[in-house]
CSV table of C-alpha atoms and ligand atoms in Angstrom, one decimal:
chain,number,residue,atom,x,y,z
A,104,MET,CA,-33.0,162.8,34.0
A,105,THR,CA,-34.5,159.6,35.3
A,106,SER,CA,-33.9,158.8,39.0
A,107,PRO,CA,-32.6,155.3,40.0
A,108,LEU,CA,-36.1,154.4,41.2
A,109,ASP,CA,-37.7,155.3,37.9
A,110,ALA,CA,-35.1,153.4,36.0
A,111,LEU,CA,-35.6,150.3,38.2
A,112,GLY,CA,-39.3,150.6,37.7
A,113,ALA,CA,-39.0,150.6,34.0
A,114,ARG,CA,-36.7,147.6,34.1
A,115,ALA,CA,-39.0,145.7,36.4
A,116,ALA,CA,-41.8,146.2,33.8
A,117,VAL,CA,-39.5,144.9,30.9
A,118,LEU,CA,-38.3,141.9,32.9
A,119,ASP,CA,-41.8,141.0,34.1
A,120,ARG,CA,-42.9,140.8,30.4
A,121,GLU,CA,-39.6,138.9,29.4
A,122,HIS,CA,-40.3,136.2,32.0
A,123,GLU,CA,-44.0,136.2,31.8
A,124,ALA,CA,-44.0,132.4,30.6
A,125,ALA,CA,-43.2,131.4,34.2
A,126,ASP,CA,-45.5,133.9,35.9
A,127,LEU,CA,-48.0,131.5,37.5
A,128,SER,CA,-49.3,134.0,40.1
A,129,GLU,CA,-52.8,133.3,38.6
A,130,LEU,CA,-52.6,129.9,40.1
A,131,PHE,CA,-51.9,131.1,43.5
A,132,ASP,CA,-54.0,132.8,46.4
A,133,VAL,CA,-51.6,135.3,47.7
A,134,PRO,CA,-53.3,138.0,49.8
A,135,GLU,CA,-53.9,141.3,47.8
A,136,GLY,CA,-51.1,143.8,48.6
A,137,LEU,CA,-48.7,141.4,50.3
A,138,VAL,CA,-45.3,140.9,48.9
A,139,TYR,CA,-44.6,137.3,50.0
A,140,LEU,CA,-40.9,136.5,50.3
A,141,ALA,CA,-41.0,133.6,52.6
A,142,GLY,CA,-41.9,130.9,50.1
A,143,ASN,CA,-38.5,129.3,51.0
A,144,SER,CA,-40.1,128.6,54.4
A,145,LEU,CA,-43.7,128.0,53.6
A,146,GLY,CA,-44.9,128.2,50.0
A,147,ALA,CA,-48.1,130.1,49.1
A,148,LEU,CA,-51.4,128.4,48.6
A,149,PRO,CA,-52.1,127.2,45.1
A,150,ARG,CA,-55.8,127.9,44.2
A,151,GLY,CA,-56.5,124.4,43.3
A,152,VAL,CA,-55.7,122.9,46.7
A,153,SER,CA,-58.7,123.9,48.8
A,154,SER,CA,-61.3,122.3,46.7
A,155,VAL,CA,-59.3,119.1,46.5
A,156,VAL,CA,-58.8,118.9,50.2
A,157,GLU,CA,-62.6,119.7,50.7
A,158,HIS,CA,-63.3,116.8,48.3
A,159,VAL,CA,-61.0,114.4,50.0
A,160,VAL,CA,-62.4,115.2,53.4
A,161,ARG,CA,-66.1,115.2,52.6
A,162,THR,CA,-66.3,112.6,49.8
A,163,GLN,CA,-63.4,110.3,50.2
A,164,TRP,CA,-63.1,110.1,53.9
A,165,GLY,CA,-66.6,111.2,54.8
A,166,HIS,CA,-68.5,109.0,52.6
A,167,ASP,CA,-66.3,106.3,51.2
A,168,LEU,CA,-64.5,105.8,54.5
A,169,VAL,CA,-62.1,102.9,54.6
A,170,ALA,CA,-62.8,101.8,51.1
A,171,ALA,CA,-61.0,104.9,49.9
A,172,TRP,CA,-57.6,103.3,50.6
A,173,ASN,CA,-58.3,101.4,47.4
A,174,THR,CA,-61.1,103.2,45.5
A,175,HIS,CA,-59.3,106.6,45.7
A,176,GLY,CA,-55.7,105.3,45.5
A,177,TRP,CA,-54.7,106.3,49.0
A,178,TRP,CA,-52.5,103.3,49.5
A,179,ASP,CA,-50.5,104.2,46.3
A,180,ALA,CA,-50.2,107.9,47.0
A,181,PRO,CA,-46.7,107.9,48.3
A,182,ARG,CA,-45.4,106.4,45.1
A,183,ARG,CA,-47.8,108.3,42.9
A,184,VAL,CA,-46.9,111.6,44.3
A,185,GLY,CA,-43.2,110.7,44.3
A,186,GLU,CA,-43.5,110.2,40.6
A,187,ARG,CA,-44.9,113.5,40.3
A,188,ILE,CA,-41.9,115.3,42.0
A,189,ALA,CA,-39.4,113.0,40.1
A,190,PRO,CA,-39.2,115.1,36.9
A,191,LEU,CA,-38.7,118.3,39.0
A,192,VAL,CA,-35.5,116.8,40.5
A,193,GLY,CA,-34.3,115.0,37.3
A,194,ALA,CA,-35.3,111.5,38.4
A,195,ALA,CA,-36.5,108.7,36.1
A,196,PRO,CA,-39.5,106.8,37.4
A,197,GLY,CA,-39.1,104.3,40.3
A,198,GLN,CA,-36.8,106.2,42.5
A,199,VAL,CA,-38.9,108.8,44.5
A,200,VAL,CA,-41.3,108.2,47.3
A,201,VAL,CA,-43.2,110.7,49.5
A,202,GLY,CA,-43.7,110.4,53.2
A,203,ASN,CA,-42.5,111.5,56.7
A,204,ALA,CA,-40.8,114.6,57.8
A,205,THR,CA,-37.5,115.6,56.1
A,206,THR,CA,-35.6,114.9,59.3
A,207,VAL,CA,-37.0,111.3,59.5
A,208,ASN,CA,-35.9,110.7,55.9
A,209,LEU,CA,-32.5,112.2,56.4
A,210,PHE,CA,-32.0,109.7,59.3
A,211,GLN,CA,-33.3,106.8,57.2
A,212,VAL,CA,-31.0,107.8,54.3
A,213,PHE,CA,-28.0,108.1,56.6
A,214,ARG,CA,-28.4,104.8,58.3
A,215,ALA,CA,-29.1,103.0,55.1
A,216,ALA,CA,-26.0,104.6,53.6
A,217,ALA,CA,-23.8,103.1,56.3
A,218,ARG,CA,-25.1,99.7,55.3
A,219,LEU,CA,-24.3,100.4,51.8
A,220,ARG,CA,-20.7,101.2,52.6
A,221,PRO,CA,-19.7,98.9,55.5
A,222,GLY,CA,-16.4,99.2,57.1
A,223,ARG,CA,-15.8,102.8,56.4
A,224,GLY,CA,-15.5,105.1,59.4
A,225,VAL,CA,-16.0,108.8,58.2
A,226,VAL,CA,-19.0,110.9,57.1
A,227,ILE,CA,-18.3,114.4,55.8
A,228,THR,CA,-20.8,117.2,56.1
A,229,ASP,CA,-21.0,121.0,56.1
A,230,PRO,CA,-20.9,122.6,59.6
A,231,GLY,CA,-23.3,125.3,58.1
A,232,SER,CA,-26.0,122.7,57.4
A,233,PHE,CA,-29.5,123.2,58.6
A,234,PRO,CA,-29.4,122.1,62.2
A,235,THR,CA,-31.8,119.2,61.8
A,236,ASP,CA,-29.5,117.7,59.2
A,237,LEU,CA,-26.6,117.8,61.7
A,238,TYR,CA,-28.7,116.3,64.4
A,239,ALA,CA,-30.0,113.5,62.2
A,240,LEU,CA,-26.5,112.8,61.0
A,241,GLN,CA,-24.9,112.9,64.5
A,242,GLY,CA,-27.6,110.4,65.7
A,243,ALA,CA,-26.9,108.1,62.7
A,244,ALA,CA,-23.1,108.4,63.2
A,245,GLN,CA,-23.4,107.5,66.8
A,246,ASP,CA,-25.4,104.4,66.0
A,247,VAL,CA,-23.1,103.1,63.2
A,248,GLY,CA,-19.7,104.3,64.7
A,249,TRP,CA,-19.0,107.0,62.1
A,250,ARG,CA,-16.8,110.0,62.9
A,251,VAL,CA,-18.4,113.2,61.7
A,252,VAL,CA,-15.8,115.4,59.7
A,253,LEU,CA,-16.9,119.0,59.2
A,254,ALA,CA,-16.0,120.7,55.9
A,255,ALA,CA,-17.7,123.6,54.1
A,256,PRO,CA,-18.3,122.5,50.4
A,257,PRO,CA,-15.3,124.4,49.1
A,258,ASP,CA,-13.2,122.4,51.5
A,259,VAL,CA,-14.8,119.1,50.7
A,260,PRO,CA,-12.3,117.9,48.1
A,261,ALA,CA,-9.5,118.3,50.6
A,262,ALA,CA,-11.4,116.5,53.3
A,263,LEU,CA,-12.1,113.6,50.8
A,264,ALA,CA,-8.5,113.5,49.9
A,265,GLN,CA,-7.4,113.4,53.5
A,266,HIS,CA,-9.8,110.6,54.5
A,267,GLY,CA,-9.9,108.7,51.3
A,268,GLU,CA,-11.5,105.3,51.2
A,269,ASP,CA,-12.5,105.7,54.9
A,270,VAL,CA,-15.3,108.0,53.8
A,271,ALA,CA,-18.6,106.2,53.7
A,272,LEU,CA,-20.7,109.3,52.9
A,273,LEU,CA,-20.7,112.9,51.8
A,274,ALA,CA,-23.9,114.6,53.1
A,275,LEU,CA,-24.6,118.1,51.9
A,276,SER,CA,-27.4,120.6,51.1
A,277,HIS,CA,-27.8,121.7,47.6
A,278,VAL,CA,-28.6,125.4,48.6
A,279,ASP,CA,-27.4,126.9,51.9
A,280,TYR,CA,-30.5,127.7,53.9
A,281,ARG,CA,-29.0,131.0,55.3
A,282,THR,CA,-27.0,132.5,52.5
A,283,GLY,CA,-28.7,130.9,49.5
A,284,GLU,CA,-25.5,129.8,48.0
A,285,LEU,CA,-25.8,126.9,45.5
A,286,TRP,CA,-23.3,124.1,45.6
A,287,ASP,CA,-22.1,121.9,42.7
A,288,VAL,CA,-24.0,118.7,42.9
A,289,PRO,CA,-22.3,116.9,40.0
A,290,GLY,CA,-18.7,118.0,40.9
A,291,LEU,CA,-19.0,117.1,44.6
A,292,THR,CA,-20.9,114.0,43.9
A,293,ALA,CA,-18.1,112.9,41.4
A,294,ALA,CA,-15.5,113.8,44.0
A,295,ALA,CA,-17.2,111.6,46.6
A,296,HIS,CA,-17.4,108.7,44.1
A,297,GLU,CA,-13.7,109.0,43.4
A,298,VAL,CA,-13.0,107.6,46.9
A,299,GLY,CA,-15.8,105.2,46.7
A,300,ALA,CA,-18.1,107.1,49.0
A,301,LEU,CA,-21.8,107.8,48.5
A,302,ALA,CA,-23.3,111.4,48.1
A,303,ALA,CA,-26.6,112.3,49.7
A,304,TRP,CA,-28.1,115.7,49.0
A,305,ASP,CA,-30.7,117.7,50.9
A,306,LEU,CA,-32.9,119.5,48.3
A,307,CYS,CA,-35.1,121.4,50.7
A,308,HIS,CA,-34.2,124.7,49.2
A,309,SER,CA,-33.9,123.6,45.5
A,310,ALA,CA,-36.8,121.3,44.7
A,311,GLY,CA,-39.2,123.3,42.8
A,312,ALA,CA,-36.9,126.2,42.4
A,313,VAL,CA,-33.6,124.9,40.8
A,314,PRO,CA,-33.3,122.1,38.3
A,315,VAL,CA,-31.5,119.4,40.1
A,316,ASN,CA,-30.7,116.5,37.6
A,317,LEU,CA,-30.2,113.8,40.2
A,318,ASP,CA,-29.8,111.0,37.8
A,319,GLU,CA,-27.5,112.8,35.4
A,320,ALA,CA,-25.3,113.9,38.3
A,321,GLY,CA,-25.0,110.3,39.6
A,322,VAL,CA,-26.4,111.3,42.9
A,323,ASP,CA,-26.9,108.2,45.3
A,324,LEU,CA,-29.4,109.5,47.7
A,325,ALA,CA,-31.6,112.6,48.3
A,326,VAL,CA,-34.1,114.0,50.6
A,327,GLY,CA,-36.3,117.2,50.3
A,328,CYS,CA,-39.2,118.9,51.8
A,329,THR,CA,-42.3,119.8,49.9
A,330,TYR,CA,-43.8,122.7,51.9
A,331,LYS,CA,-41.2,125.4,50.6
A,332,TYR,CA,-40.9,125.8,46.8
A,333,LEU,CA,-43.2,122.9,46.1
A,334,ASN,CA,-46.1,124.6,48.0
A,335,GLY,CA,-47.4,121.4,49.5
A,336,GLY,CA,-48.8,123.3,52.6
A,337,PRO,CA,-47.7,123.3,56.3
A,338,GLY,CA,-46.3,120.0,57.4
A,339,SER,CA,-46.7,118.4,53.9
A,340,PRO,CA,-44.6,115.2,53.7
A,341,ALA,CA,-41.0,115.1,52.5
A,342,PHE,CA,-39.7,112.9,49.7
A,343,THR,CA,-36.8,110.4,49.5
A,344,TYR,CA,-34.8,109.6,46.3
A,345,VAL,CA,-32.9,106.3,46.0
A,346,ALA,CA,-30.9,105.9,42.8
A,347,GLU,CA,-32.2,102.8,41.1
A,348,ARG,CA,-28.8,101.0,41.4
A,349,HIS,CA,-29.1,101.2,45.2
A,350,VAL,CA,-32.8,100.3,45.6
A,351,PRO,CA,-32.2,96.5,46.1
A,352,HIS,CA,-29.7,97.1,48.8
A,353,PHE,CA,-31.2,100.2,50.5
A,354,GLU,CA,-32.2,99.2,54.0
A,355,PRO,CA,-33.9,101.9,56.1
A,356,ALA,CA,-33.3,101.6,59.8
A,357,ILE,CA,-37.0,102.1,60.7
A,358,ARG,CA,-38.8,99.1,59.2
A,359,GLY,CA,-42.5,99.5,58.9
A,360,TRP,CA,-45.3,97.6,57.4
A,361,HIS,CA,-45.9,100.1,54.5
A,362,GLY,CA,-42.4,99.3,53.3
A,363,HIS,CA,-43.0,95.5,53.5
A,364,ALA,CA,-42.8,93.4,50.4
A,365,ASP,CA,-46.4,92.2,51.2
A,366,PRO,CA,-48.0,94.4,53.8
A,367,PHE,CA,-51.3,92.5,54.1
A,368,ALA,CA,-49.6,89.1,54.6
A,369,MET,CA,-49.2,90.5,58.2
A,370,SER,CA,-46.2,88.4,58.5
A,371,PRO,CA,-44.2,88.7,61.8
A,372,GLU,CA,-41.0,89.0,59.9
A,373,HIS,CA,-40.0,92.1,58.0
A,374,GLU,CA,-39.1,91.9,54.4
A,375,TYR,CA,-38.2,95.0,52.5
A,376,ALA,CA,-40.4,95.7,49.4
A,377,SER,CA,-38.3,95.1,46.2
A,378,SER,CA,-39.2,98.6,44.8
A,379,VAL,CA,-38.3,101.9,46.2
A,380,GLU,CA,-41.5,101.6,48.4
A,381,ARG,CA,-39.3,100.0,50.9
A,382,VAL,CA,-38.5,103.6,52.2
A,383,ARG,CA,-42.2,103.8,53.4
A,384,VAL,CA,-42.7,103.4,57.1
A,385,GLY,CA,-46.2,103.6,58.5
A,386,THR,CA,-49.6,105.1,57.5
A,387,PRO,CA,-48.9,108.5,55.9
A,388,ALA,CA,-50.5,111.9,56.6
A,389,LEU,CA,-52.9,111.4,53.6
A,390,LEU,CA,-54.6,114.9,53.8
A,391,SER,CA,-51.2,116.5,53.6
A,392,MET,CA,-50.1,114.2,50.9
A,393,LEU,CA,-53.1,114.8,48.7
A,394,ALA,CA,-52.9,118.6,49.3
A,395,LEU,CA,-49.4,118.3,47.9
A,396,GLU,CA,-50.4,116.3,45.0
A,397,ALA,CA,-52.9,119.0,44.1
A,398,ALA,CA,-50.3,121.7,44.7
A,399,LEU,CA,-47.9,120.0,42.2
A,400,ALA,CA,-50.3,120.7,39.4
A,401,VAL,CA,-48.8,124.3,39.3
A,402,PHE,CA,-45.7,122.8,37.6
A,403,ASP,CA,-47.7,120.7,35.0
A,404,ASP,CA,-47.2,123.1,32.1
A,405,VAL,CA,-44.1,124.9,32.9
A,406,PRO,CA,-40.6,123.4,32.7
A,407,ILE,CA,-38.6,123.9,35.8
A,408,THR,CA,-35.9,125.5,33.5
A,409,TRP,CA,-38.3,128.4,32.9
A,410,VAL,CA,-39.0,128.7,36.6
A,411,ARG,CA,-35.2,128.9,37.1
A,412,ALA,CA,-34.7,131.5,34.4
A,413,ARG,CA,-37.3,133.7,36.0
A,414,SER,CA,-36.0,133.0,39.5
A,415,LEU,CA,-32.4,134.1,38.3
A,416,SER,CA,-33.8,137.2,36.7
A,417,LEU,CA,-35.8,138.0,39.9
A,418,THR,CA,-32.9,137.5,42.3
A,419,GLY,CA,-30.5,139.3,40.1
A,420,PHE,CA,-32.8,142.3,39.8
A,421,LEU,CA,-33.3,142.2,43.7
A,422,VAL,CA,-29.6,142.4,44.1
A,423,ASP,CA,-29.4,145.4,41.7
A,424,CYS,CA,-32.3,147.1,43.6
A,425,LEU,CA,-30.5,146.6,46.9
A,426,ASP,CA,-27.2,147.9,45.5
A,427,ALA,CA,-28.9,151.0,44.2
A,428,LEU,CA,-31.3,151.8,47.0
A,429,VAL,CA,-30.0,150.1,50.3
A,430,PRO,CA,-26.3,150.1,50.0
A,431,GLU,CA,-25.9,149.8,53.8
A,432,VAL,CA,-27.0,146.2,54.0
A,433,THR,CA,-24.3,143.5,53.3
A,434,LEU,CA,-25.3,141.0,50.7
A,435,VAL,CA,-24.4,137.5,51.7
A,436,THR,CA,-25.8,135.7,48.7
A,437,PRO,CA,-23.4,135.1,45.8
A,438,ARG,CA,-23.9,137.6,42.9
A,439,GLU,CA,-22.9,134.9,40.2
A,440,HIS,CA,-25.9,133.3,38.7
A,441,ASP,CA,-24.6,129.8,38.9
A,442,ARG,CA,-23.8,130.2,42.6
A,443,ARG,CA,-27.2,131.2,43.7
A,444,GLY,CA,-30.3,129.4,44.7
A,445,SER,CA,-33.7,131.3,44.8
A,446,GLN,CA,-33.3,133.6,47.7
A,447,VAL,CA,-31.3,136.8,48.5
A,448,SER,CA,-30.0,137.2,52.0
A,449,VAL,CA,-28.5,140.3,53.5
A,450,ARG,CA,-26.9,140.9,56.8
A,451,HIS,CA,-27.6,143.8,59.1
A,452,GLU,CA,-27.0,144.4,62.8
A,453,HIS,CA,-30.8,144.9,63.3
A,454,GLY,CA,-31.8,142.1,60.9
A,455,PHE,CA,-34.6,140.8,63.2
A,456,GLY,CA,-35.9,144.4,63.6
A,457,ILE,CA,-35.9,144.8,59.8
A,458,VAL,CA,-37.9,141.6,59.2
A,459,ARG,CA,-40.6,142.8,61.7
A,460,ALA,CA,-40.8,146.4,60.3
A,461,LEU,CA,-41.1,145.0,56.7
A,462,ALA,CA,-43.9,142.8,57.8
A,463,GLY,CA,-45.6,145.8,59.1
A,464,ARG,CA,-45.3,147.2,55.6
A,465,GLY,CA,-46.7,144.1,53.9
A,466,VAL,CA,-43.4,142.6,53.0
A,467,VAL,CA,-42.9,139.1,54.4
A,468,GLY,CA,-39.3,137.7,54.7
A,469,ASP,CA,-37.8,135.9,57.6
A,470,TYR,CA,-34.9,136.1,60.0
A,471,ARG,CA,-32.0,133.7,60.8
A,472,ASP,CA,-29.1,134.2,63.2
A,473,PRO,CA,-26.7,135.9,62.9
A,474,GLY,CA,-28.4,139.0,61.6
A,475,ILE,CA,-29.6,137.6,58.3
A,476,VAL,CA,-32.7,138.7,56.6
A,477,ARG,CA,-33.8,136.1,54.1
A,478,LEU,CA,-35.9,137.1,51.1
A,479,GLY,CA,-37.1,134.0,49.5
A,480,VAL,CA,-38.1,134.5,45.9
A,481,ALA,CA,-40.6,131.9,44.6
A,482,ALA,CA,-40.6,132.6,40.9
A,483,PRO,CA,-44.0,131.3,40.1
A,484,TYR,CA,-45.8,134.0,42.2
A,485,VAL,CA,-43.2,136.8,42.8
A,486,SER,CA,-42.7,139.5,40.3
A,487,HIS,CA,-39.9,142.1,39.6
A,488,GLY,CA,-42.3,144.8,40.6
A,489,ASP,CA,-42.8,143.1,44.0
A,490,LEU,CA,-39.0,143.1,44.5
A,491,LEU,CA,-38.7,146.7,43.8
A,492,ALA,CA,-41.6,147.5,46.1
A,493,ALA,CA,-39.9,145.3,48.9
A,494,THR,CA,-36.6,147.2,48.4
A,495,VAL,CA,-38.4,150.5,48.6
A,496,ALA,CA,-40.1,149.3,51.8
A,497,LEU,CA,-36.7,148.4,53.2
A,498,ARG,CA,-35.4,151.9,52.4
A,499,GLN,CA,-38.4,153.4,54.2
A,500,VAL,CA,-37.9,151.2,57.2
A,501,LEU,CA,-34.2,152.2,57.6
A,502,ASP,CA,-34.9,155.9,57.0
A,503,ALA,CA,-37.6,155.9,59.6
A,504,ASP,CA,-35.7,153.9,62.1
A,505,GLU,CA,-38.5,151.4,62.3
A,506,HIS,CA,-36.1,148.5,62.6
A,507,LEU,CA,-34.9,149.8,66.0
A,508,ALA,CA,-38.3,149.3,67.5
A,509,SER,CA,-38.2,145.5,67.9
A,510,GLU,CA,-36.6,143.6,70.7
A,511,PRO,CA,-34.9,140.3,69.7
A,512,PRO,CA,-37.3,137.4,69.4
A,513,PRO,CA,-38.3,135.5,72.6
A,514,ALA,CA,-37.4,131.8,72.6
A,515,GLY,CA,-40.0,129.6,71.0
A,516,VAL,CA,-41.2,132.1,68.5
A,517,VAL,CA,-41.1,131.1,64.8
A,518,THR,CA,-39.1,133.8,63.1
B,85,LIG,C1,-36.6,123.2,55.8
B,85,LIG,C2,-35.4,122.3,56.0
B,85,LIG,C3,-35.6,121.2,56.8
B,85,LIG,C4,-36.9,120.9,57.5
B,85,LIG,O1,-36.9,119.6,58.2
B,85,LIG,P1,-38.3,119.1,58.6
B,85,LIG,O2,-38.0,117.7,59.2
B,85,LIG,O3,-39.2,119.1,57.5
B,85,LIG,O4,-38.9,120.0,59.7
B,85,LIG,C5,-34.4,120.4,56.9
B,85,LIG,N1,-33.3,120.6,56.3
B,85,LIG,C6,-33.2,121.7,55.5
B,85,LIG,C7,-31.9,122.0,54.8
B,85,LIG,C8,-34.3,122.6,55.4
B,85,LIG,O5,-34.1,123.7,54.7
């Protein structure tokens, strides 16, 4: 008779072969022996990035100096890198630009949305949103006089019905950062449109992991970060999507010279660029932007649908491993494939202790209150075998009471 562990091991081998097409682990530098399940927080390092950054620093900056703005295409990088991300989120050319932190772009999008829907007094968002999304929205709402109505995605249709044509904007995340639940972008976008509202989506936990189809879904505005599943590196700049039909009327609150129609005219008056480059603000963090550009090469030969198929197989397998080997943790991620992003989250009273103890065994996940252990599954470099190893490590942690050894995190520590 085979043990559950042997059976899972055999299945891992079969599934790894079945989804080999999207196994891009050769393109990444993940330390030997580490099972890295925090790619939903900071993506791993693609092998090609270091030499590009070295070249940009030594040759472009070091040798060519200021001329590099033109000779090495620095000025055009926000648009060029945006076009590289566009196919990953289902956007035709001319709608995506890279630059700034996610939070800044969220604020820009929210304020601009208010100008696109004047005279309406309500914005609807999910109370479970990532905090910075709520903060940016609260700030924008205060500026423009919106009332913030909180509704979890399943309650959004009722909230839209209640507030009707007073709703200016529906602002949601595609994937819940804590639970990994995936929301219905086309359905909720259409519901917002029915009352004449705009829909803005945060793609931080879907870009690079889940096909998004922004154009097809009729999404109005979107923002996403690039250092999670797009592997752009720590602090790599975020992107903004403005649907083509809104570009001519999209007016970001922060007006900068990089978003000017004619930046080098040095005019004292601001005039928005006619293209989507109007979302640019000031001089971008070029080193990070060019590191991101190099990182995106990972996706050159693999359609995002293959990445998604591998991701679903991986997360489904991880759920099966947890069911079989660690039944005492509570799964908070939906089991249905079409309701799941690319992470598996479980709850346990000692969640933080579990994350710490797992790290001691070479399995890196992360922790979010209340009691949630997040296991991010970046399909390009995580295998089914890795996930079985992670589950076995979790079993060992609990059996040896290693999770009881950690105090809760002190304030100010990245968990
Ligand atoms: C990661 C993440 C952010 C991060 O915002 P930054 O400004 O890049 O720090 C924002 N929103 C969501 C939903 C995220 O997952």
